[in-house]
mmCIF file of C-alpha atoms in Angstrom:
data_model
loop_
_atom_site.group_PDB
_atom_site.id
_atom_site.type_symbol
_atom_site.label_atom_id
_atom_site.label_comp_id
_atom_site.label_asym_id
_atom_site.label_seq_id
_atom_site.Cartn_x
_atom_site.Cartn_y
_atom_site.Cartn_z
ATOM 1 C CA MET A 271 -18.447 -27.229 -9.907
ATOM 2 C CA ASP A 272 -18.482 -24.189 -7.584
ATOM 3 C CA ARG A 273 -15.179 -23.158 -6.074
ATOM 4 C CA GLU A 274 -14.941 -23.359 -2.286
ATOM 5 C CA LYS A 275 -15.394 -19.979 -0.591
ATOM 6 C CA LEU A 276 -13.463 -18.622 2.355
ATOM 7 C CA ASN A 277 -15.351 -18.599 5.634
ATOM 8 C CA ARG A 278 -16.040 -15.063 6.863
ATOM 9 C CA PHE A 279 -14.720 -15.711 10.361
ATOM 10 C CA HIS A 280 -11.595 -17.300 8.875
ATOM 11 C CA ILE A 281 -11.036 -14.061 6.926
ATOM 12 C CA ALA A 282 -11.280 -12.056 10.174
ATOM 13 C CA LEU A 283 -8.629 -14.246 11.812
ATOM 14 C CA MET A 284 -6.437 -14.049 8.690
ATOM 15 C CA VAL A 285 -6.523 -10.244 8.831
ATOM 16 C CA PHE A 286 -5.766 -10.236 12.562
ATOM 17 C CA ASN A 287 -2.873 -12.688 12.337
ATOM 18 C CA THR A 288 -1.360 -10.961 9.294
ATOM 19 C CA GLN A 289 -1.329 -7.660 11.166
ATOM 20 C CA SER A 290 0.117 -9.103 14.387
ATOM 21 C CA GLY A 291 3.812 -9.490 13.703
ATOM 22 C CA ILE A 292 6.932 -8.892 15.810
ATOM 23 C CA ILE A 293 5.580 -5.374 16.360
ATOM 24 C CA LEU A 294 3.424 -6.910 19.115
ATOM 25 C CA PHE A 295 6.535 -7.290 21.303
ATOM 26 C CA THR A 296 7.934 -3.823 20.600
ATOM 27 C CA LEU A 297 4.733 -1.762 20.383
ATOM 28 C CA PRO A 298 4.804 -0.414 23.976
ATOM 29 C CA ARG A 299 8.383 0.832 23.483
ATOM 30 C CA ILE A 300 7.537 2.416 20.113
ATOM 31 C CA THR A 301 4.499 4.277 21.472
ATOM 32 C CA ALA A 302 6.446 5.421 24.556
ATOM 33 C CA HIS A 303 9.470 6.546 22.532
ATOM 34 C CA TYR A 304 7.644 8.445 19.781
ATOM 35 C CA PHE A 305 4.546 9.688 21.622
ATOM 36 C CA GLY A 306 5.682 9.897 25.231
ATOM 37 C CA THR A 307 3.373 9.550 28.193
ATOM 38 C CA ASN A 308 0.114 7.715 27.488
ATOM 39 C CA GLY A 309 1.330 7.107 23.954
ATOM 40 C CA TRP A 310 -0.805 3.962 23.835
ATOM 41 C CA LEU A 311 -3.826 6.196 23.066
ATOM 42 C CA ILE A 312 -2.484 6.834 19.533
ATOM 43 C CA LEU A 313 -3.554 3.282 18.658
ATOM 44 C CA VAL A 314 -7.216 4.355 18.548
ATOM 45 C CA PRO A 315 -7.008 7.122 15.859
ATOM 46 C CA MET A 316 -4.748 4.838 13.803
ATOM 47 C CA PHE A 317 -7.422 2.148 14.036
ATOM 48 C CA VAL A 318 -10.013 4.639 12.737
ATOM 49 C CA LEU A 319 -7.744 5.568 9.811
ATOM 50 C CA VAL A 320 -7.283 1.892 8.942
ATOM 51 C CA SER A 321 -11.058 1.381 9.118
ATOM 52 C CA LEU A 322 -11.510 4.185 6.583
ATOM 53 C CA ASN A 323 -8.968 2.478 4.330
ATOM 54 C CA ILE A 324 -10.905 -0.805 4.615
ATOM 55 C CA MET A 325 -14.010 1.123 3.534
ATOM 56 C CA LEU A 326 -12.117 2.104 0.362
ATOM 57 C CA ILE A 327 -11.420 -1.586 -0.275
ATOM 58 C CA SER A 328 -15.114 -2.335 0.295
ATOM 59 C CA ALA A 329 -16.021 0.349 -2.243
ATOM 60 C CA VAL A 330 -13.776 -1.340 -4.820
ATOM 61 C CA TYR A 331 -15.536 -4.674 -4.222
ATOM 62 C CA ARG A 332 -19.036 -3.174 -4.499
ATOM 63 C CA MET A 333 -18.310 -1.038 -7.548
ATOM 64 C CA GLY A 334 -16.544 -3.894 -9.330
ATOM 65 C CA GLY A 335 -19.310 -6.381 -8.577
ATOM 66 C CA GLY A 336 -16.856 -8.760 -6.898
ATOM 67 C CA LYS A 337 -14.421 -8.865 -9.847
ATOM 68 C CA SER A 338 -10.785 -9.487 -8.996
ATOM 69 C CA VAL A 339 -8.427 -6.510 -8.955
ATOM 70 C CA PHE A 340 -6.587 -8.019 -11.936
ATOM 71 C CA GLU A 341 -9.773 -8.068 -14.041
ATOM 72 C CA ILE A 342 -10.366 -4.398 -13.215
ATOM 73 C CA LEU A 343 -6.792 -3.442 -14.105
ATOM 74 C CA SER A 344 -6.604 -5.461 -17.334
ATOM 75 C CA ALA A 345 -9.898 -3.943 -18.553
ATOM 76 C CA SER A 346 -8.433 -0.427 -18.474
ATOM 77 C CA LEU A 347 -4.649 -0.500 -18.602
ATOM 78 C CA PRO A 348 -2.339 -1.805 -21.358
ATOM 79 C CA ARG A 349 0.074 -4.648 -20.624
ATOM 80 C CA PHE A 350 3.199 -2.449 -20.900
ATOM 81 C CA ILE A 351 1.939 -0.573 -17.821
ATOM 82 C CA LEU A 352 0.637 -3.630 -15.965
ATOM 83 C CA VAL A 353 3.845 -5.681 -16.183
ATOM 84 C CA PRO A 354 6.077 -3.101 -14.375
ATOM 85 C CA LEU A 355 3.286 -2.547 -11.822
ATOM 86 C CA TYR A 356 2.995 -6.275 -11.107
ATOM 87 C CA LEU A 357 6.782 -6.650 -10.854
ATOM 88 C CA LEU A 358 6.873 -3.777 -8.373
ATOM 89 C CA LEU A 359 4.136 -5.331 -6.229
ATOM 90 C CA TRP A 360 5.803 -8.746 -6.420
ATOM 91 C CA GLY A 361 9.068 -7.258 -5.168
ATOM 92 C CA LEU A 362 7.338 -5.357 -2.355
ATOM 93 C CA PHE A 363 5.312 -8.306 -1.040
ATOM 94 C CA SER A 364 8.141 -10.817 -1.405
ATOM 95 C CA MET A 365 10.613 -8.602 0.454
ATOM 96 C CA ILE A 366 8.155 -7.971 3.284
ATOM 97 C CA GLY A 367 7.585 -11.720 3.615
ATOM 98 C CA CYS A 368 11.357 -12.301 3.635
ATOM 99 C CA LEU A 369 12.114 -9.614 6.240
ATOM 100 C CA VAL A 370 9.285 -10.743 8.537
ATOM 101 C CA VAL A 371 11.040 -14.123 8.827
ATOM 102 C CA LYS A 372 14.504 -12.532 9.017
ATOM 103 C CA GLN A 373 13.471 -10.293 11.905
ATOM 104 C CA TYR A 374 12.013 -13.233 13.820
ATOM 105 C CA ALA A 375 15.145 -15.332 13.178
ATOM 106 C CA LEU A 376 17.433 -12.572 14.475
ATOM 107 C CA ILE A 377 15.433 -12.144 17.685
ATOM 108 C CA TYR A 378 15.152 -15.920 18.154
ATOM 109 C CA GLN A 379 18.921 -16.236 17.732
ATOM 110 C CA MET A 380 19.549 -13.458 20.265
ATOM 111 C CA LEU A 381 17.186 -14.925 22.877
ATOM 112 C CA ILE A 382 17.611 -18.684 22.538
ATOM 113 C CA PHE A 383 20.340 -19.818 20.095
ATOM 114 C CA PRO A 384 23.124 -17.196 20.135
ATOM 115 C CA SER A 385 25.651 -19.644 18.669
ATOM 116 C CA THR A 386 23.433 -20.594 15.695
ATOM 117 C CA SER A 387 23.517 -18.638 12.454
ATOM 118 C CA ASP A 388 20.429 -16.503 11.913
ATOM 119 C CA MET A 389 20.286 -17.744 8.305
ATOM 120 C CA VAL A 390 20.036 -21.362 9.507
ATOM 121 C CA LEU A 391 17.066 -20.382 11.669
ATOM 122 C CA LYS A 392 15.560 -18.384 8.795
ATOM 123 C CA ILE A 393 15.843 -21.293 6.348
ATOM 124 C CA TYR A 394 14.187 -23.576 8.907
ATOM 125 C CA VAL A 395 11.214 -21.191 9.124
ATOM 126 C CA ASP A 396 11.257 -20.757 5.325
ATOM 127 C CA VAL A 397 10.770 -24.512 4.842
ATOM 128 C CA LEU A 398 7.684 -24.429 7.082
ATOM 129 C CA LEU A 399 6.546 -21.288 5.278
ATOM 130 C CA PHE A 400 6.854 -22.886 1.838
ATOM 131 C CA LEU A 401 4.889 -25.960 2.953
ATOM 132 C CA TYR A 402 2.224 -23.655 4.413
ATOM 133 C CA VAL A 403 1.792 -21.395 1.363
ATOM 134 C CA THR A 404 1.779 -24.220 -1.189
ATOM 135 C CA LYS A 405 -1.259 -25.768 0.503
ATOM 136 C CA GLY A 406 -3.327 -22.957 -1.013
ATOM 137 C CA ILE A 407 -5.368 -20.115 0.452
ATOM 138 C CA TYR A 408 -8.261 -22.311 1.628
ATOM 139 C CA THR A 409 -6.056 -24.652 3.662
ATOM 140 C CA MET A 410 -4.089 -21.641 4.926
ATOM 141 C CA SER A 411 -7.295 -20.040 6.190
ATOM 142 C CA LYS A 412 -8.227 -23.187 8.112
ATOM 143 C CA ALA A 413 -4.759 -23.765 9.577
ATOM 144 C CA ASN A 414 -4.639 -20.122 10.616
ATOM 145 C CA VAL A 415 -7.579 -20.702 12.975
ATOM 146 C CA ILE A 416 -5.250 -22.830 15.117
ATOM 147 C CA PHE A 417 -2.377 -20.340 14.709
ATOM 148 C CA SER A 418 -4.629 -17.473 15.814
ATOM 149 C CA LEU A 419 -5.888 -19.422 18.812
ATOM 150 C CA LEU A 420 -2.292 -20.080 19.909
ATOM 151 C CA LEU A 421 -1.798 -16.316 19.875
ATOM 152 C CA LEU A 422 -5.121 -15.403 21.490
ATOM 153 C CA LEU A 423 -4.730 -18.022 24.231
ATOM 154 C CA GLN A 424 -1.898 -15.859 25.564
ATOM 155 C CA VAL A 425 -4.419 -13.083 26.315
ATOM 156 C CA PRO A 426 -5.502 -14.647 29.673
ATOM 157 C CA LEU A 427 -1.882 -14.238 30.829
ATOM 158 C CA ALA A 428 -2.828 -10.571 31.292
ATOM 159 C CA PHE A 429 -4.596 -11.536 34.538
ATOM 160 C CA PHE A 430 -1.218 -12.459 36.064
ATOM 161 C CA PHE A 431 -0.083 -8.838 35.710
ATOM 162 C CA VAL A 432 -3.207 -7.175 37.122
ATOM 163 C CA LYS A 433 -1.886 -7.288 40.709
ATOM 164 C CA ASP A 434 1.276 -5.437 39.620
ATOM 165 C CA PHE A 435 -0.586 -2.898 37.473
ATOM 166 C CA ASP A 436 -0.002 0.625 38.813
ATOM 167 C CA LEU A 437 -2.390 3.299 37.563
ATOM 168 C CA SER A 438 -0.074 6.063 38.749
ATOM 169 C CA LEU A 439 2.481 4.988 36.122
ATOM 170 C CA LEU A 440 0.056 6.034 33.386
ATOM 171 C CA THR A 441 0.289 9.658 34.654
ATOM 172 C CA SER A 442 -2.194 12.401 33.785
ATOM 173 C CA PHE A 443 -0.017 13.819 30.994
ATOM 174 C CA LEU A 444 -0.765 13.172 27.345
ATOM 175 C CA PHE A 445 1.934 12.764 24.660
ATOM 176 C CA ARG A 446 4.743 14.414 26.633
ATOM 177 C CA GLU A 447 8.441 13.624 26.200
ATOM 178 C CA GLY A 448 7.874 12.049 22.788
ATOM 179 C CA ALA A 449 10.586 11.991 20.129
ATOM 180 C CA ASP A 450 9.398 12.282 16.520
ATOM 181 C CA MET A 451 5.621 12.017 16.168
ATOM 182 C CA LYS A 452 5.741 12.008 12.366
ATOM 183 C CA GLU A 453 8.053 8.989 12.363
ATOM 184 C CA GLY A 454 5.923 7.452 15.106
ATOM 185 C CA LEU A 455 2.757 7.729 13.013
ATOM 186 C CA ILE A 456 4.454 5.778 10.203
ATOM 187 C CA ARG A 457 5.592 3.086 12.644
ATOM 188 C CA ILE A 458 2.189 2.775 14.333
ATOM 189 C CA TYR A 459 0.278 2.653 11.064
ATOM 190 C CA GLY A 460 2.748 0.033 9.905
ATOM 191 C CA ALA A 461 1.694 -2.072 12.906
ATOM 192 C CA TYR A 462 -1.795 -2.370 11.375
ATOM 193 C CA LEU A 463 -0.679 -3.207 7.841
ATOM 194 C CA GLY A 464 -1.701 -6.579 6.421
ATOM 195 C CA TYR A 465 -5.405 -5.818 5.983
ATOM 196 C CA GLU A 466 -4.719 -4.454 2.479
ATOM 197 C CA LEU A 467 -4.002 -7.993 1.252
ATOM 198 C CA SER A 468 -7.767 -8.579 1.446
ATOM 199 C CA LEU A 469 -7.819 -6.921 -1.997
ATOM 200 C CA PHE A 470 -6.540 -10.208 -3.416
ATOM 201 C CA LEU A 471 -9.228 -12.275 -1.661
ATOM 202 C CA PHE A 472 -12.101 -10.980 -3.838
ATOM 203 C CA PRO A 473 -12.354 -14.121 -6.042
ATOM 204 C CA TYR A 474 -12.105 -16.447 -3.022
ATOM 205 C CA ALA A 475 -14.677 -14.793 -0.740
ATOM 206 C CA GLU A 476 -18.454 -15.120 -0.716
ATOM 207 C CA ASN A 477 -20.324 -13.442 -3.550
ATOM 208 C CA ASN A 478 -21.716 -10.722 -1.301
ATOM 209 C CA LYS A 479 -20.298 -7.767 0.583
ATOM 210 C CA ARG A 480 -21.025 -9.149 4.067
ATOM 211 C CA TRP A 481 -17.604 -10.788 4.313
ATOM 212 C CA LEU A 482 -15.988 -7.339 4.223
ATOM 213 C CA LYS A 483 -17.446 -6.660 7.683
ATOM 214 C CA TYR A 484 -15.193 -9.437 8.916
ATOM 215 C CA VAL A 485 -12.135 -7.566 7.637
ATOM 216 C CA HIS A 486 -13.239 -4.835 10.068
ATOM 217 C CA LEU A 487 -13.688 -7.506 12.753
ATOM 218 C CA GLY A 488 -10.128 -8.751 12.235
ATOM 219 C CA ASN A 489 -8.866 -5.173 12.508
ATOM 220 C CA GLY A 490 -10.934 -4.777 15.694
ATOM 221 C CA ILE A 491 -9.354 -7.888 17.258
ATOM 222 C CA THR A 492 -5.941 -6.413 16.444
ATOM 223 C CA LEU A 493 -6.876 -3.158 18.199
ATOM 224 C CA PHE A 494 -8.044 -5.098 21.281
ATOM 225 C CA VAL A 495 -4.778 -7.078 21.515
ATOM 226 C CA TYR A 496 -2.619 -3.996 20.856
ATOM 227 C CA LEU A 497 -4.431 -1.937 23.506
ATOM 228 C CA LEU A 498 -4.213 -4.790 26.004
ATOM 229 C CA VAL A 499 -0.451 -5.346 25.680
ATOM 230 C CA THR A 500 0.467 -1.637 25.559
ATOM 231 C CA LEU A 501 -1.777 -0.627 28.467
ATOM 232 C CA LEU A 502 -0.423 -3.475 30.598
ATOM 233 C CA ALA A 503 3.146 -2.464 29.775
ATOM 234 C CA TYR A 504 2.469 1.197 30.632
ATOM 235 C CA GLY A 505 1.049 0.140 34.010
ATOM 236 C CA PHE A 506 3.860 -2.337 34.658
ATOM 237 C CA PHE A 507 6.935 -0.268 33.701
ATOM 238 C CA SER A 508 7.715 3.406 34.145
ATOM 239 C CA HIS A 509 7.792 5.544 31.005
ATOM 240 C CA LYS A 510 11.604 5.682 30.959
ATOM 241 C CA ALA A 511 11.910 1.952 31.587
ATOM 242 C CA LEU A 512 9.645 1.305 28.580
ATOM 243 C CA ILE A 513 11.817 3.426 26.311
ATOM 244 C CA HIS A 514 14.939 1.471 27.274
ATOM 245 C CA SER A 515 13.353 -1.976 27.008
ATOM 246 C CA SER A 516 13.869 -3.568 23.575
ATOM 247 C CA PHE A 517 11.039 -6.088 24.006
ATOM 248 C CA PRO A 518 8.790 -4.972 26.895
ATOM 249 C CA ILE A 519 6.324 -7.841 26.524
ATOM 250 C CA LEU A 520 9.087 -10.457 26.725
ATOM 251 C CA ASP A 521 10.471 -8.651 29.795
ATOM 252 C CA MET A 522 7.015 -8.866 31.372
ATOM 253 C CA TYR A 523 6.767 -12.572 30.545
ATOM 254 C CA ALA A 524 10.086 -13.083 32.362
ATOM 255 C CA TYR A 525 8.306 -12.262 35.633
ATOM 256 C CA LEU A 526 5.928 -15.211 35.185
ATOM 257 C CA ARG A 527 6.774 -18.402 37.056
ATOM 258 C CA PHE A 528 5.231 -21.789 36.293
ATOM 259 C CA PRO A 529 6.291 -25.103 37.863
ATOM 260 C CA PHE A 530 6.235 -26.932 34.510
ATOM 261 C CA VAL A 531 8.027 -24.362 32.274
ATOM 262 C CA GLU A 532 11.226 -22.412 32.853
ATOM 263 C CA ARG A 533 11.842 -19.179 30.955
ATOM 264 C CA ILE A 534 8.226 -18.915 29.833
ATOM 265 C CA GLN A 535 9.112 -15.962 27.569
ATOM 266 C CA ASN A 536 11.230 -18.217 25.342
ATOM 267 C CA PHE A 537 8.452 -20.801 25.111
ATOM 268 C CA LEU A 538 5.822 -18.186 24.201
ATOM 269 C CA PHE A 539 8.112 -16.533 21.668
ATOM 270 C CA SER A 540 8.689 -19.946 20.074
ATOM 271 C CA LEU A 541 4.928 -20.412 19.747
ATOM 272 C CA PHE A 542 4.785 -17.034 18.025
ATOM 273 C CA MET A 543 6.584 -18.625 15.062
ATOM 274 C CA PHE A 544 3.214 -19.860 13.767
ATOM 275 C CA SER A 545 1.962 -16.285 13.578
ATOM 276 C CA ILE A 546 5.140 -15.320 11.691
ATOM 277 C CA VAL A 547 4.591 -18.196 9.243
ATOM 278 C CA HIS A 548 1.079 -16.931 8.514
ATOM 279 C CA THR A 549 2.090 -13.265 8.186
ATOM 280 C CA ALA A 550 4.962 -14.016 5.810
ATOM 281 C CA GLY A 551 2.809 -16.647 4.076
ATOM 282 C CA MET A 552 0.116 -14.113 3.198
ATOM 283 C CA TYR A 553 2.696 -11.802 1.646
ATOM 284 C CA TYR A 554 4.300 -14.578 -0.386
ATOM 285 C CA TRP A 555 0.874 -15.842 -1.442
ATOM 286 C CA SER A 556 -0.074 -12.313 -2.576
ATOM 287 C CA SER A 557 3.221 -11.939 -4.448
ATOM 288 C CA GLN A 558 2.589 -15.126 -6.429
ATOM 289 C CA THR A 559 -0.959 -14.054 -7.328
ATOM 290 C CA VAL A 560 0.543 -10.900 -8.819
ATOM 291 C CA MET A 561 3.388 -12.688 -10.621
ATOM 292 C CA SER A 562 0.986 -15.318 -12.009
ATOM 293 C CA GLN A 563 -0.622 -12.523 -14.029
ATOM 294 C CA ILE A 564 2.624 -12.187 -15.999
ATOM 295 C CA PHE A 565 3.699 -15.836 -16.185
ATOM 296 C CA HIS A 566 0.443 -17.694 -16.763
ATOM 297 C CA ARG A 567 2.051 -20.990 -17.743
ATOM 298 C CA ILE A 568 4.322 -21.365 -14.710
ATOM 299 C CA PRO A 569 2.634 -23.304 -11.856
ATOM 300 C CA TRP A 570 1.925 -20.983 -8.944
ATOM 301 C CA ARG A 571 3.772 -23.214 -6.476
ATOM 302 C CA VAL A 572 6.916 -22.850 -8.599
ATOM 303 C CA ILE A 573 6.464 -19.065 -8.484
ATOM 304 C CA VAL A 574 6.281 -19.214 -4.673
ATOM 305 C CA PHE A 575 9.497 -21.243 -4.582
ATOM 306 C CA LEU A 576 11.309 -18.892 -6.978
ATOM 307 C CA SER A 577 10.094 -15.856 -5.015
ATOM 308 C CA MET A 578 11.495 -17.271 -1.785
ATOM 309 C CA VAL A 579 14.800 -18.213 -3.418
ATOM 310 C CA ALA A 580 15.107 -14.746 -4.986
ATOM 311 C CA THR A 581 14.527 -12.953 -1.683
ATOM 312 C CA ILE A 582 16.697 -15.239 0.465
ATOM 313 C CA SER A 583 19.875 -13.822 -1.096
ATOM 314 C CA VAL A 584 18.655 -10.271 -0.482
ATOM 315 C CA GLY A 585 17.651 -11.233 3.070
ATOM 316 C CA MET A 586 21.285 -12.095 3.836
ATOM 317 C CA ILE A 587 22.349 -8.449 3.493
ATOM 318 C CA PRO A 588 20.840 -6.964 6.690
ATOM 319 C CA ASN A 589 22.684 -8.791 9.484
ATOM 320 C CA SER A 590 21.293 -6.941 12.496
ATOM 321 C CA LEU A 591 17.905 -5.936 13.879
ATOM 322 C CA ILE A 592 18.739 -2.256 13.393
ATOM 323 C CA LYS A 593 19.356 -2.799 9.675
ATOM 324 C CA VAL A 594 16.218 -4.913 9.285
ATOM 325 C CA GLU A 595 14.123 -2.209 10.984
ATOM 326 C CA SER A 596 15.711 0.385 8.688
ATOM 327 C CA TRP A 597 14.712 -1.670 5.636
ATOM 328 C CA PHE A 598 11.241 -2.130 7.080
ATOM 329 C CA ARG A 599 10.829 1.635 7.344
ATOM 330 C CA TYR A 600 11.175 2.094 3.580
ATOM 331 C CA LEU A 601 9.010 -0.944 2.813
ATOM 332 C CA THR A 602 6.356 0.349 5.222
ATOM 333 C CA MET A 603 6.209 3.668 3.390
ATOM 334 C CA ALA A 604 5.835 1.822 0.075
ATOM 335 C CA GLN A 605 3.153 -0.356 1.626
ATOM 336 C CA LEU A 606 1.327 2.715 2.944
ATOM 337 C CA SER A 607 1.287 4.143 -0.575
ATOM 338 C CA PHE A 608 -0.118 0.858 -1.867
ATOM 339 C CA SER A 609 -2.787 0.531 0.849
ATOM 340 C CA PHE A 610 -4.329 3.907 -0.027
ATOM 341 C CA GLY A 611 -3.185 4.460 -3.606
ATOM 342 C CA PHE A 612 -4.113 1.077 -5.063
ATOM 343 C CA PRO A 613 -7.812 1.145 -3.994
ATOM 344 C CA LEU A 614 -8.086 4.749 -5.211
ATOM 345 C CA LEU A 615 -6.606 3.741 -8.573
ATOM 346 C CA LEU A 616 -9.087 0.866 -8.868
ATOM 347 C CA ILE A 617 -12.023 3.142 -7.991
ATOM 348 C CA LEU A 618 -10.887 5.653 -10.622
ATOM 349 C CA LEU A 619 -10.623 2.909 -13.265
ATOM 350 C CA LEU A 620 -14.083 1.577 -12.372
ATOM 351 C CA LEU A 621 -15.573 5.069 -12.675
ATOM 352 C CA LEU A 622 -13.939 5.475 -16.099
ATOM 353 C CA GLN A 623 -15.233 2.057 -17.184
ATOM 354 C CA ARG A 624 -18.766 3.038 -16.181
ATOM 355 C CA ARG A 625 -18.491 6.298 -18.074
ATOM 356 C CA PHE A 626 -17.306 4.597 -21.266
ATOM 357 C CA LYS A 627 -20.118 2.043 -21.024
ATOM 358 C CA LYS A 628 -22.698 4.830 -20.821
ATOM 359 C CA HIS A 629 -21.304 6.510 -23.934
ATOM 360 C CA ALA A 630 -20.879 3.237 -25.837
#
């Protein structure tokens, strides 16, 4: 019996929703702080760089004939090398999944429940996360359609800010009064990360390369949303006001008034929890696929549970947003190395495999 295949459009939405984390609410401040005036334009070259990286992933799929990354690795590398590599990837993905939830819990506590422990809020989200991941990648892809729509349905809210949009606030200057562009490039590229997890979707996607175009589509939707929110913020706040606003998008939402909802920013941020569940879910799902290569006999749902339990204790250490962002910086750099280095390693191994076959 043929295994069910992931729908191409579902893959596009999975890529988009994995990329769109809490960074969505802080992106205008980050671009203004690190790149200065009209810093929102840096999103375009970063998008191009990500697209080139996705092309590397596509090359791995084509050259490997659709084989999973684990088949490619096991055909060339001995187990004593693979086990440390898999443990490293498991730790990276699990910690990212943990900190994604931790960051959301800290902000949620600050905005809505200041008297509630952030760990109580985190565990609440973790329960939903565990139920989500253990449904399997196919059910996750279908549920994520609804999660993505909840996020995309906020796009029409942009029309409420058009009347207050001031073109003069954009200024004619480009990248002036920025802080540290090198650090900014790391932070902005980190905003696009999540697409690299498509490497683990090879066995679940259609048996042709057309689905990889939808990874580009998901990345394109992310660019559209990022440009929309940053451009609106630049035309709504002055440059200095953006730098001093922790969450510019939430501050913009605070100006909205509806007769049926008070404090609309809190309601919309609560809805964003579903996007957080998917983002963290994809990282935990990827971590268990890696760990299952070492522990074949342990059920994968048990591995997910153990991964979450193992990271929860580590997640208790950073107790402020500043510390979480500091941890994220190091994890982002490790993730950047993985997003480029891992496809290049796989391409090298595939080239070596072809060469040995010719001489065999």
